[in-house]
Amino acid sequence: MDKLQEDLRTKRLGKRIFYTRKIGSTNEWAKELAKLGAEEGTVVVAEAQTDGHGRLGREWSSPEGGLWFSVVLRPKMRASETIGLVFAAGLAVAEVLREAYGLPVETRWPNDVLVHGKKICGILCEMHVTGNAAVFVLVGIGVNVNVDVKKVLPRSLQDCATSVQDELGKTVRLEELLRLLLERMEIFYDLYVKEDLVPVLEKWKKHARFIGQRVRVANETERVSGLALDVDSEGALVLKLEDGTLRRFLVGDVSMEQKQ
Ligand code: BT5
């Protein structure tokens, strides 16, 4: 990690990096540090997580070989605006995986990066608020890097997950990937803070092949199908339903509808 910090060309992200072999969840670790006052840009990385999680408490499988890390951000934003950080992070992952390894990446609303339709990265943003203002946000990023999916991920994930190693047929340097991700994330984070979400979203949408396709959206209260029209300037998915009505979703999961 010393070499990483020497090479890292960022102003804030990764100026302090904490590293461990194994931990429950890097987001929980980052949360503890943030509550103790950790500064913006603090990063925590683990070689493996024993209790990695996704949204809604779902399990995130995190064996050795993957890149599991969380970044503490302290954006001066309203709580509702922090939703946009997931797009800044997802865009950074998508661009780096494409540029560094030539992977044909795609972004899927709201928090996934896919290769050949399979999930290679998931992002979990958790925030701590007072009133309407964000105090800190933890951006947790999990990338299946040097992971042999068939050997080390649970059976249930084998058809829907992929990894850098499986796609390239070789392993890559985790530290180098972390450096590239932090550098790119800082660029899109700064862009979002300086302007608004639109410039980040425009770039994110260039990778979003589900737009213009028929999809299913599921959240805690409903499941609906329709045509994915857009992701609007607040990060909401806009769906055109069978009867022509438009619906906006701020949370949910998207899956492609099977062609008949
Ligand atoms: C996510 O949730 O995709 C967010 C994952 C965030 C993980 C990072 S790792 C560092 C930090 N520390 C944490 O504890 N979390 C963050 P969601 O969209 O809810 O997707 C979860 C679903 O992805 C699970 O229900 C599985 O179906 C699938 N899944 C679990 N592990 C996976 C893996 N390694 N690769 C691909 N898919 C996986």
PDB file of C-alpha atoms and ligand atoms in Angstrom:
ATOM      1  CA  MET A   1       0.000   0.000   0.000  1.00  0.00           C
ATOM      2  CA  ASP A   2       2.975   2.383   0.496  1.00  0.00           C
ATOM      3  CA  LYS A   3       3.759   2.218  -3.204  1.00  0.00           C
ATOM      4  CA  LEU A   4       0.100   2.862  -3.986  1.00  0.00           C
ATOM      5  CA  GLN A   5       0.053   6.003  -1.891  1.00  0.00           C
ATOM      6  CA  GLU A   6       3.267   7.225  -3.510  1.00  0.00           C
ATOM      7  CA  ASP A   7       1.830   6.804  -7.013  1.00  0.00           C
ATOM      8  CA  LEU A   8      -1.687   8.016  -6.271  1.00  0.00           C
ATOM      9  CA  ARG A   9      -2.539  11.251  -8.065  1.00  0.00           C
ATOM     10  CA  THR A  10      -5.527  12.502  -6.084  1.00  0.00           C
ATOM     11  CA  LYS A  11      -6.151  15.509  -3.875  1.00  0.00           C
ATOM     12  CA  ARG A  12      -8.285  13.800  -1.239  1.00  0.00           C
ATOM     13  CA  LEU A  13      -9.350  10.265  -2.091  1.00  0.00           C
ATOM     14  CA  GLY A  14      -6.950   7.743  -0.620  1.00  0.00           C
ATOM     15  CA  LYS A  15      -4.710  10.197   1.207  1.00  0.00           C
ATOM     16  CA  ARG A  16      -5.273   7.835   4.113  1.00  0.00           C
ATOM     17  CA  ILE A  17      -5.728   4.160   3.345  1.00  0.00           C
ATOM     18  CA  PHE A  18      -6.342   1.529   6.007  1.00  0.00           C
ATOM     19  CA  TYR A  19      -5.859  -2.037   5.030  1.00  0.00           C
ATOM     20  CA  THR A  20      -6.703  -5.381   6.615  1.00  0.00           C
ATOM     21  CA  ARG A  21      -6.678  -9.028   5.667  1.00  0.00           C
ATOM     22  CA  LYS A  22     -10.192  -9.853   6.774  1.00  0.00           C
ATOM     23  CA  ILE A  23     -13.110  -7.892   8.188  1.00  0.00           C
ATOM     24  CA  GLY A  24     -16.893  -8.170   8.417  1.00  0.00           C
ATOM     25  CA  SER A  25     -17.652  -5.326   6.018  1.00  0.00           C
ATOM     26  CA  THR A  26     -15.506  -2.413   4.858  1.00  0.00           C
ATOM     27  CA  ASN A  27     -18.624  -0.194   4.892  1.00  0.00           C
ATOM     28  CA  GLU A  28     -19.115  -0.923   8.599  1.00  0.00           C
ATOM     29  CA  TRP A  29     -15.447  -0.238   9.255  1.00  0.00           C
ATOM     30  CA  ALA A  30     -15.598   3.016   7.300  1.00  0.00           C
ATOM     31  CA  LYS A  31     -18.748   3.993   9.220  1.00  0.00           C
ATOM     32  CA  GLU A  32     -16.959   3.554  12.555  1.00  0.00           C
ATOM     33  CA  LEU A  33     -14.037   5.666  11.346  1.00  0.00           C
ATOM     34  CA  ALA A  34     -16.351   8.339   9.944  1.00  0.00           C
ATOM     35  CA  LYS A  35     -18.188   8.562  13.264  1.00  0.00           C
ATOM     36  CA  LEU A  36     -14.810   9.087  14.928  1.00  0.00           C
ATOM     37  CA  GLY A  37     -14.160  11.967  12.536  1.00  0.00           C
ATOM     38  CA  ALA A  38     -12.208  10.334   9.687  1.00  0.00           C
ATOM     39  CA  GLU A  39     -11.573  12.927   7.026  1.00  0.00           C
ATOM     40  CA  GLU A  40     -13.048  12.980   3.559  1.00  0.00           C
ATOM     41  CA  GLY A  41     -11.305  10.573   1.224  1.00  0.00           C
ATOM     42  CA  THR A  42     -10.339   8.031   3.889  1.00  0.00           C
ATOM     43  CA  VAL A  43     -10.300   4.583   2.301  1.00  0.00           C
ATOM     44  CA  VAL A  44     -10.526   1.165   3.934  1.00  0.00           C
ATOM     45  CA  VAL A  45      -9.656  -2.012   2.044  1.00  0.00           C
ATOM     46  CA  ALA A  46      -9.957  -5.667   3.004  1.00  0.00           C
ATOM     47  CA  GLU A  47      -8.579  -8.750   1.307  1.00  0.00           C
ATOM     48  CA  ALA A  48     -11.758 -10.618   2.236  1.00  0.00           C
ATOM     49  CA  GLN A  49     -15.045  -9.785   3.951  1.00  0.00           C
ATOM     50  CA  THR A  50     -16.934 -12.210   6.154  1.00  0.00           C
ATOM     51  CA  ASP A  51     -20.136 -10.162   6.226  1.00  0.00           C
ATOM     52  CA  GLY A  52     -20.045  -8.108   3.024  1.00  0.00           C
ATOM     53  CA  HIS A  53     -23.453  -6.757   2.116  1.00  0.00           C
ATOM     54  CA  GLY A  54     -25.418  -5.162  -0.647  1.00  0.00           C
ATOM     55  CA  ARG A  55     -28.637  -3.169  -0.542  1.00  0.00           C
ATOM     56  CA  LEU A  56     -31.494  -4.279   1.720  1.00  0.00           C
ATOM     57  CA  GLY A  57     -29.083  -6.388   3.753  1.00  0.00           C
ATOM     58  CA  ARG A  58     -28.412  -8.776   0.871  1.00  0.00           C
ATOM     59  CA  GLU A  59     -25.231 -10.804   1.070  1.00  0.00           C
ATOM     60  CA  TRP A  60     -22.196  -9.744  -0.925  1.00  0.00           C
ATOM     61  CA  SER A  61     -19.824 -12.618  -1.493  1.00  0.00           C
ATOM     62  CA  SER A  62     -16.278 -11.336  -0.894  1.00  0.00           C
ATOM     63  CA  PRO A  63     -13.567 -13.993  -1.128  1.00  0.00           C
ATOM     64  CA  GLU A  64      -9.850 -13.272  -1.335  1.00  0.00           C
ATOM     65  CA  GLY A  65      -8.801 -12.035  -4.763  1.00  0.00           C
ATOM     66  CA  GLY A  66     -11.543  -9.424  -5.081  1.00  0.00           C
ATOM     67  CA  LEU A  67     -11.214  -5.713  -4.454  1.00  0.00           C
ATOM     68  CA  TRP A  68     -13.433  -4.785  -1.513  1.00  0.00           C
ATOM     69  CA  PHE A  69     -13.154  -1.222  -0.303  1.00  0.00           C
ATOM     70  CA  SER A  70     -15.075   1.772   1.026  1.00  0.00           C
ATOM     71  CA  VAL A  71     -14.471   5.499   0.763  1.00  0.00           C
ATOM     72  CA  VAL A  72     -15.605   8.080   3.327  1.00  0.00           C
ATOM     73  CA  LEU A  73     -17.044  11.187   1.650  1.00  0.00           C
ATOM     74  CA  ARG A  74     -18.281  14.349   3.303  1.00  0.00           C
ATOM     75  CA  PRO A  75     -20.141  16.090   0.499  1.00  0.00           C
ATOM     76  CA  LYS A  76     -21.865  19.365   1.220  1.00  0.00           C
ATOM     77  CA  MET A  77     -25.128  18.112  -0.182  1.00  0.00           C
ATOM     78  CA  ARG A  78     -28.718  17.580   0.745  1.00  0.00           C
ATOM     79  CA  ALA A  79     -29.375  13.997   1.765  1.00  0.00           C
ATOM     80  CA  SER A  80     -31.528  13.447  -1.334  1.00  0.00           C
ATOM     81  CA  GLU A  81     -28.637  14.438  -3.615  1.00  0.00           C
ATOM     82  CA  THR A  82     -26.282  11.760  -2.320  1.00  0.00           C
ATOM     83  CA  ILE A  83     -28.173   9.234  -4.444  1.00  0.00           C
ATOM     84  CA  GLY A  84     -26.100  10.582  -7.341  1.00  0.00           C
ATOM     85  CA  LEU A  85     -22.817   9.372  -5.862  1.00  0.00           C
ATOM     86  CA  VAL A  86     -23.604   5.825  -6.910  1.00  0.00           C
ATOM     87  CA  PHE A  87     -23.510   6.952 -10.557  1.00  0.00           C
ATOM     88  CA  ALA A  88     -20.190   8.770 -10.111  1.00  0.00           C
ATOM     89  CA  ALA A  89     -18.688   5.602  -8.595  1.00  0.00           C
ATOM     90  CA  GLY A  90     -20.250   3.261 -11.161  1.00  0.00           C
ATOM     91  CA  LEU A  91     -19.016   5.403 -14.008  1.00  0.00           C
ATOM     92  CA  ALA A  92     -15.480   5.390 -12.580  1.00  0.00           C
ATOM     93  CA  VAL A  93     -15.508   1.587 -12.338  1.00  0.00           C
ATOM     94  CA  ALA A  94     -16.938   1.177 -15.834  1.00  0.00           C
ATOM     95  CA  GLU A  95     -14.408   3.520 -17.451  1.00  0.00           C
ATOM     96  CA  VAL A  96     -11.415   2.052 -15.632  1.00  0.00           C
ATOM     97  CA  LEU A  97     -12.360  -1.561 -16.412  1.00  0.00           C
ATOM     98  CA  ARG A  98     -12.802  -0.650 -20.046  1.00  0.00           C
ATOM     99  CA  GLU A  99      -9.668   1.433 -20.427  1.00  0.00           C
ATOM    100  CA  ALA A 100      -7.284  -0.654 -18.324  1.00  0.00           C
ATOM    101  CA  TYR A 101      -8.403  -4.117 -19.454  1.00  0.00           C
ATOM    102  CA  GLY A 102     -10.508  -3.539 -22.571  1.00  0.00           C
ATOM    103  CA  LEU A 103     -13.592  -5.098 -20.958  1.00  0.00           C
ATOM    104  CA  PRO A 104     -16.941  -4.509 -22.713  1.00  0.00           C
ATOM    105  CA  VAL A 105     -18.583  -2.988 -19.653  1.00  0.00           C
ATOM    106  CA  GLU A 106     -22.139  -1.878 -19.209  1.00  0.00           C
ATOM    107  CA  THR A 107     -23.829   0.048 -16.400  1.00  0.00           C
ATOM    108  CA  ARG A 108     -27.139  -1.127 -14.978  1.00  0.00           C
ATOM    109  CA  TRP A 109     -29.382   1.114 -12.911  1.00  0.00           C
ATOM    110  CA  PRO A 110     -28.777   1.932 -10.238  1.00  0.00           C
ATOM    111  CA  ASN A 111     -25.583   0.401  -8.847  1.00  0.00           C
ATOM    112  CA  ASP A 112     -24.135  -2.351 -11.018  1.00  0.00           C
ATOM    113  CA  VAL A 113     -21.404  -2.761 -13.569  1.00  0.00           C
ATOM    114  CA  LEU A 114     -21.783  -5.759 -15.870  1.00  0.00           C
ATOM    115  CA  VAL A 115     -19.673  -7.540 -18.466  1.00  0.00           C
ATOM    116  CA  HIS A 116     -21.475  -9.788 -20.958  1.00  0.00           C
ATOM    117  CA  GLY A 117     -24.658  -9.346 -18.919  1.00  0.00           C
ATOM    118  CA  LYS A 118     -23.020 -10.602 -15.700  1.00  0.00           C
ATOM    119  CA  LYS A 119     -22.268  -8.567 -12.608  1.00  0.00           C
ATOM    120  CA  ILE A 120     -18.587  -7.762 -12.121  1.00  0.00           C
ATOM    121  CA  CYS A 121     -19.071  -4.928  -9.606  1.00  0.00           C
ATOM    122  CA  GLY A 122     -21.664  -3.770  -7.108  1.00  0.00           C
ATOM    123  CA  ILE A 123     -21.755  -0.457  -5.251  1.00  0.00           C
ATOM    124  CA  LEU A 124     -23.358   0.321  -1.923  1.00  0.00           C
ATOM    125  CA  CYS A 125     -23.778   3.952  -0.841  1.00  0.00           C
ATOM    126  CA  GLU A 126     -24.850   4.486   2.741  1.00  0.00           C
ATOM    127  CA  MET A 127     -25.342   7.885   4.283  1.00  0.00           C
ATOM    128  CA  HIS A 128     -25.501   9.455   7.680  1.00  0.00           C
ATOM    129  CA  VAL A 129     -27.694  12.548   7.856  1.00  0.00           C
ATOM    130  CA  THR A 130     -28.750  15.274  10.228  1.00  0.00           C
ATOM    131  CA  GLY A 131     -31.988  16.887   9.190  1.00  0.00           C
ATOM    132  CA  ASN A 132     -31.750  17.316   5.432  1.00  0.00           C
ATOM    133  CA  ALA A 133     -27.984  17.434   5.187  1.00  0.00           C
ATOM    134  CA  ALA A 134     -25.564  14.589   4.571  1.00  0.00           C
ATOM    135  CA  VAL A 135     -22.907  14.349   7.296  1.00  0.00           C
ATOM    136  CA  PHE A 136     -20.968  11.587   5.585  1.00  0.00           C
ATOM    137  CA  VAL A 137     -21.484   9.009   2.882  1.00  0.00           C
ATOM    138  CA  LEU A 138     -19.782   5.639   2.637  1.00  0.00           C
ATOM    139  CA  VAL A 139     -19.242   4.475  -0.894  1.00  0.00           C
ATOM    140  CA  GLY A 140     -18.566   0.742  -0.817  1.00  0.00           C
ATOM    141  CA  ILE A 141     -17.264  -0.844  -3.988  1.00  0.00           C
ATOM    142  CA  GLY A 142     -16.874  -4.544  -4.623  1.00  0.00           C
ATOM    143  CA  VAL A 143     -15.149  -5.716  -7.787  1.00  0.00           C
ATOM    144  CA  ASN A 144     -14.676  -9.376  -8.640  1.00  0.00           C
ATOM    145  CA  VAL A 145     -11.079  -9.137  -9.763  1.00  0.00           C
ATOM    146  CA  ASN A 146      -8.821 -12.183  -9.285  1.00  0.00           C
ATOM    147  CA  VAL A 147     -11.769 -14.417  -8.562  1.00  0.00           C
ATOM    148  CA  ASP A 148     -12.473 -17.723 -10.265  1.00  0.00           C
ATOM    149  CA  VAL A 149     -16.249 -17.439 -10.207  1.00  0.00           C
ATOM    150  CA  LYS A 150     -16.957 -21.127 -10.734  1.00  0.00           C
ATOM    151  CA  LYS A 151     -14.575 -22.128  -7.951  1.00  0.00           C
ATOM    152  CA  VAL A 152     -15.091 -19.538  -5.242  1.00  0.00           C
ATOM    153  CA  LEU A 153     -18.481 -17.868  -5.566  1.00  0.00           C
ATOM    154  CA  PRO A 154     -21.639 -19.634  -4.387  1.00  0.00           C
ATOM    155  CA  ARG A 155     -23.450 -21.739  -6.962  1.00  0.00           C
ATOM    156  CA  SER A 156     -26.384 -19.319  -7.014  1.00  0.00           C
ATOM    157  CA  LEU A 157     -24.113 -16.592  -8.453  1.00  0.00           C
ATOM    158  CA  GLN A 158     -22.335 -18.610 -11.084  1.00  0.00           C
ATOM    159  CA  ASP A 159     -24.604 -17.670 -13.950  1.00  0.00           C
ATOM    160  CA  CYS A 160     -25.014 -14.026 -13.015  1.00  0.00           C
ATOM    161  CA  ALA A 161     -21.508 -13.022 -11.844  1.00  0.00           C
ATOM    162  CA  THR A 162     -18.214 -12.633 -13.650  1.00  0.00           C
ATOM    163  CA  SER A 163     -14.736 -11.395 -12.782  1.00  0.00           C
ATOM    164  CA  VAL A 164     -11.769  -9.651 -14.367  1.00  0.00           C
ATOM    165  CA  GLN A 165      -9.828 -12.922 -14.158  1.00  0.00           C
ATOM    166  CA  ASP A 166     -12.572 -14.936 -15.863  1.00  0.00           C
ATOM    167  CA  GLU A 167     -12.955 -12.365 -18.613  1.00  0.00           C
ATOM    168  CA  LEU A 168      -9.223 -11.870 -19.282  1.00  0.00           C
ATOM    169  CA  GLY A 169      -7.952 -15.357 -18.492  1.00  0.00           C
ATOM    170  CA  LYS A 170      -5.297 -13.878 -16.191  1.00  0.00           C
ATOM    171  CA  THR A 171      -4.942 -12.074 -12.890  1.00  0.00           C
ATOM    172  CA  VAL A 172      -4.230  -8.354 -12.520  1.00  0.00           C
ATOM    173  CA  ARG A 173      -2.660  -6.175  -9.801  1.00  0.00           C
ATOM    174  CA  LEU A 174      -5.211  -5.166  -7.190  1.00  0.00           C
ATOM    175  CA  GLU A 175      -3.232  -2.163  -5.968  1.00  0.00           C
ATOM    176  CA  GLU A 176      -2.952  -0.751  -9.448  1.00  0.00           C
ATOM    177  CA  LEU A 177      -6.692  -1.150  -9.995  1.00  0.00           C
ATOM    178  CA  LEU A 178      -7.465   0.529  -6.670  1.00  0.00           C
ATOM    179  CA  ARG A 179      -5.240   3.467  -7.629  1.00  0.00           C
ATOM    180  CA  LEU A 180      -6.963   3.900 -10.992  1.00  0.00           C
ATOM    181  CA  LEU A 181     -10.409   3.673  -9.386  1.00  0.00           C
ATOM    182  CA  LEU A 182      -9.664   6.280  -6.722  1.00  0.00           C
ATOM    183  CA  GLU A 183      -8.215   8.664  -9.286  1.00  0.00           C
ATOM    184  CA  ARG A 184     -11.216   8.337 -11.577  1.00  0.00           C
ATOM    185  CA  MET A 185     -13.717   8.499  -8.744  1.00  0.00           C
ATOM    186  CA  GLU A 186     -12.292  11.764  -7.546  1.00  0.00           C
ATOM    187  CA  ILE A 187     -12.714  13.254 -11.020  1.00  0.00           C
ATOM    188  CA  PHE A 188     -16.409  12.338 -11.215  1.00  0.00           C
ATOM    189  CA  TYR A 189     -17.074  13.202  -7.594  1.00  0.00           C
ATOM    190  CA  ASP A 190     -15.604  16.663  -8.145  1.00  0.00           C
ATOM    191  CA  LEU A 191     -17.588  17.054 -11.356  1.00  0.00           C
ATOM    192  CA  TYR A 192     -20.827  16.201  -9.560  1.00  0.00           C
ATOM    193  CA  VAL A 193     -20.089  18.558  -6.669  1.00  0.00           C
ATOM    194  CA  LYS A 194     -19.043  21.408  -8.984  1.00  0.00           C
ATOM    195  CA  GLU A 195     -21.906  21.135 -11.471  1.00  0.00           C
ATOM    196  CA  ASP A 196     -24.806  18.776 -10.881  1.00  0.00           C
ATOM    197  CA  LEU A 197     -25.536  15.149 -11.682  1.00  0.00           C
ATOM    198  CA  VAL A 198     -26.225  15.724 -15.377  1.00  0.00           C
ATOM    199  CA  PRO A 199     -22.645  15.597 -16.786  1.00  0.00           C
ATOM    200  CA  VAL A 200     -21.886  12.443 -14.786  1.00  0.00           C
ATOM    201  CA  LEU A 201     -25.174  10.855 -15.832  1.00  0.00           C
ATOM    202  CA  GLU A 202     -24.631  11.659 -19.499  1.00  0.00           C
ATOM    203  CA  LYS A 203     -21.383   9.696 -19.396  1.00  0.00           C
ATOM    204  CA  TRP A 204     -22.905   6.918 -17.289  1.00  0.00           C
ATOM    205  CA  LYS A 205     -25.763   6.546 -19.784  1.00  0.00           C
ATOM    206  CA  LYS A 206     -23.329   5.936 -22.641  1.00  0.00           C
ATOM    207  CA  HIS A 207     -22.645   2.549 -21.007  1.00  0.00           C
ATOM    208  CA  ALA A 208     -26.282   1.861 -20.078  1.00  0.00           C
ATOM    209  CA  ARG A 209     -27.476  -0.622 -22.674  1.00  0.00           C
ATOM    210  CA  PHE A 210     -30.749  -1.265 -20.840  1.00  0.00           C
ATOM    211  CA  ILE A 211     -32.024   2.163 -21.899  1.00  0.00           C
ATOM    212  CA  GLY A 212     -34.383   1.653 -24.817  1.00  0.00           C
ATOM    213  CA  GLN A 213     -34.976  -1.995 -23.816  1.00  0.00           C
ATOM    214  CA  ARG A 214     -37.915  -3.706 -22.158  1.00  0.00           C
ATOM    215  CA  VAL A 215     -37.051  -4.327 -18.521  1.00  0.00           C
ATOM    216  CA  ARG A 216     -38.579  -5.448 -15.259  1.00  0.00           C
ATOM    217  CA  VAL A 217     -38.245  -3.285 -12.181  1.00  0.00           C
ATOM    218  CA  ALA A 218     -38.744  -4.744  -8.748  1.00  0.00           C
ATOM    219  CA  ASN A 219     -38.698  -2.951  -5.429  1.00  0.00           C
ATOM    220  CA  GLU A 220     -40.045  -3.714  -1.996  1.00  0.00           C
ATOM    221  CA  THR A 221     -43.616  -2.906  -2.947  1.00  0.00           C
ATOM    222  CA  GLU A 222     -44.076  -3.832  -6.602  1.00  0.00           C
ATOM    223  CA  ARG A 223     -42.851  -5.447  -9.791  1.00  0.00           C
ATOM    224  CA  VAL A 224     -43.556  -3.846 -13.122  1.00  0.00           C
ATOM    225  CA  SER A 225     -42.459  -4.239 -16.726  1.00  0.00           C
ATOM    226  CA  GLY A 226     -42.002  -1.560 -19.308  1.00  0.00           C
ATOM    227  CA  LEU A 227     -39.707   0.240 -21.657  1.00  0.00           C
ATOM    228  CA  ALA A 228     -36.694   1.858 -19.955  1.00  0.00           C
ATOM    229  CA  LEU A 229     -36.842   5.379 -21.371  1.00  0.00           C
ATOM    230  CA  ASP A 230     -34.224   7.247 -19.391  1.00  0.00           C
ATOM    231  CA  VAL A 231     -32.462   7.926 -16.128  1.00  0.00           C
ATOM    232  CA  ASP A 232     -33.477  11.491 -15.308  1.00  0.00           C
ATOM    233  CA  SER A 233     -31.434  14.314 -13.832  1.00  0.00           C
ATOM    234  CA  GLU A 234     -32.125  13.110 -10.281  1.00  0.00           C
ATOM    235  CA  GLY A 235     -31.026   9.564 -11.023  1.00  0.00           C
ATOM    236  CA  ALA A 236     -34.553   8.152 -11.231  1.00  0.00           C
ATOM    237  CA  LEU A 237     -35.332   5.416 -13.741  1.00  0.00           C
ATOM    238  CA  VAL A 238     -38.124   6.457 -16.096  1.00  0.00           C
ATOM    239  CA  LEU A 239     -40.245   3.597 -17.343  1.00  0.00           C
ATOM    240  CA  LYS A 240     -43.011   3.597 -19.940  1.00  0.00           C
ATOM    241  CA  LEU A 241     -45.622   1.041 -18.928  1.00  0.00           C
ATOM    242  CA  GLU A 242     -47.782  -1.086 -21.245  1.00  0.00           C
ATOM    243  CA  ASP A 243     -50.652   1.412 -21.052  1.00  0.00           C
ATOM    244  CA  GLY A 244     -48.361   4.278 -22.029  1.00  0.00           C
ATOM    245  CA  THR A 245     -48.092   5.900 -18.606  1.00  0.00           C
ATOM    246  CA  LEU A 246     -44.695   7.050 -17.389  1.00  0.00           C
ATOM    247  CA  ARG A 247     -43.371   6.030 -13.966  1.00  0.00           C
ATOM    248  CA  ARG A 248     -40.277   7.175 -12.072  1.00  0.00           C
ATOM    249  CA  PHE A 249     -38.394   4.866  -9.743  1.00  0.00           C
ATOM    250  CA  LEU A 250     -35.836   6.045  -7.217  1.00  0.00           C
ATOM    251  CA  VAL A 251     -35.099   2.595  -5.813  1.00  0.00           C
ATOM    252  CA  GLY A 252     -35.318  -0.905  -7.213  1.00  0.00           C
ATOM    253  CA  ASP A 253     -33.617  -3.594  -9.228  1.00  0.00           C
ATOM    254  CA  VAL A 254     -33.651  -3.826 -12.980  1.00  0.00           C
ATOM    255  CA  SER A 255     -33.545  -7.022 -14.988  1.00  0.00           C
ATOM    256  CA  MET A 256     -33.865  -7.507 -18.712  1.00  0.00           C
ATOM    257  CA  GLU A 257     -37.136  -8.956 -19.921  1.00  0.00           C
ATOM    258  CA  GLN A 258     -36.679 -12.224 -21.761  1.00  0.00           C
ATOM    259  CA  LYS A 259     -37.596 -11.954 -25.455  1.00  0.00           C
ATOM    260  CA  GLN A 260     -40.575 -14.197 -26.328  1.00  0.00           C
TER     261      GLN A 260
HETATM  262  C1  BT5 B   1     -24.696  -4.476  -4.437  1.00  0.00           C
HETATM  263  O1  BT5 B   1     -25.888  -4.718  -3.796  1.00  0.00           O
HETATM  264  O2  BT5 B   1     -24.439  -4.804  -5.551  1.00  0.00           O
HETATM  265  C2  BT5 B   1     -23.686  -3.735  -3.581  1.00  0.00           C
HETATM  266  C3  BT5 B   1     -22.460  -4.522  -3.275  1.00  0.00           C
HETATM  267  C4  BT5 B   1     -21.447  -3.706  -2.531  1.00  0.00           C
HETATM  268  C5  BT5 B   1     -20.291  -4.526  -2.050  1.00  0.00           C
HETATM  269  C6  BT5 B   1     -19.220  -3.671  -1.430  1.00  0.00           C
HETATM  270  S1  BT5 B   1     -17.763  -4.573  -1.118  1.00  0.00           S
HETATM  271  C7  BT5 B   1     -17.125  -3.297  -0.148  1.00  0.00           C
HETATM  272  C8  BT5 B   1     -18.291  -2.750   0.653  1.00  0.00           C
HETATM  273  N1  BT5 B   1     -18.487  -3.485   1.873  1.00  0.00           N
HETATM  274  C9  BT5 B   1     -19.699  -4.083   1.907  1.00  0.00           C
HETATM  275  O3  BT5 B   1     -20.134  -4.768   2.863  1.00  0.00           O
HETATM  276  N2  BT5 B   1     -20.361  -3.831   0.770  1.00  0.00           N
HETATM  277  C10 BT5 B   1     -19.586  -2.992  -0.115  1.00  0.00           C
HETATM  278  P1  BT5 B   1     -27.199  -5.286  -4.490  1.00  0.00           P
HETATM  279  O4  BT5 B   1     -27.521  -4.481  -5.722  1.00  0.00           O
HETATM  280  O5  BT5 B   1     -28.210  -5.352  -3.426  1.00  0.00           O
HETATM  281  O6  BT5 B   1     -26.791  -6.712  -5.007  1.00  0.00           O
HETATM  282  C11 BT5 B   1     -26.616  -7.785  -4.123  1.00  0.00           C
HETATM  283  C12 BT5 B   1     -26.778  -9.069  -4.948  1.00  0.00           C
HETATM  284  O7  BT5 B   1     -25.612  -9.258  -5.779  1.00  0.00           O
HETATM  285  C13 BT5 B   1     -26.833 -10.328  -4.090  1.00  0.00           C
HETATM  286  O8  BT5 B   1     -28.167 -10.561  -3.661  1.00  0.00           O
HETATM  287  C14 BT5 B   1     -26.351 -11.397  -5.076  1.00  0.00           C
HETATM  288  O9  BT5 B   1     -27.402 -11.777  -5.942  1.00  0.00           O
HETATM  289  C15 BT5 B   1     -25.348 -10.649  -5.927  1.00  0.00           C
HETATM  290  N3  BT5 B   1     -23.951 -10.882  -5.487  1.00  0.00           N
HETATM  291  C16 BT5 B   1     -23.471 -11.133  -4.249  1.00  0.00           C
HETATM  292  N4  BT5 B   1     -22.137 -11.242  -4.257  1.00  0.00           N
HETATM  293  C17 BT5 B   1     -21.745 -11.044  -5.531  1.00  0.00           C
HETATM  294  C18 BT5 B   1     -20.484 -11.020  -6.194  1.00  0.00           C
HETATM  295  N5  BT5 B   1     -19.334 -11.178  -5.550  1.00  0.00           N
HETATM  296  N6  BT5 B   1     -20.479 -10.804  -7.533  1.00  0.00           N
HETATM  297  C19 BT5 B   1     -21.635 -10.608  -8.225  1.00  0.00           C
HETATM  298  N7  BT5 B   1     -22.846 -10.615  -7.662  1.00  0.00           N
HETATM  299  C20 BT5 B   1     -22.904 -10.832  -6.335  1.00  0.00           C
END
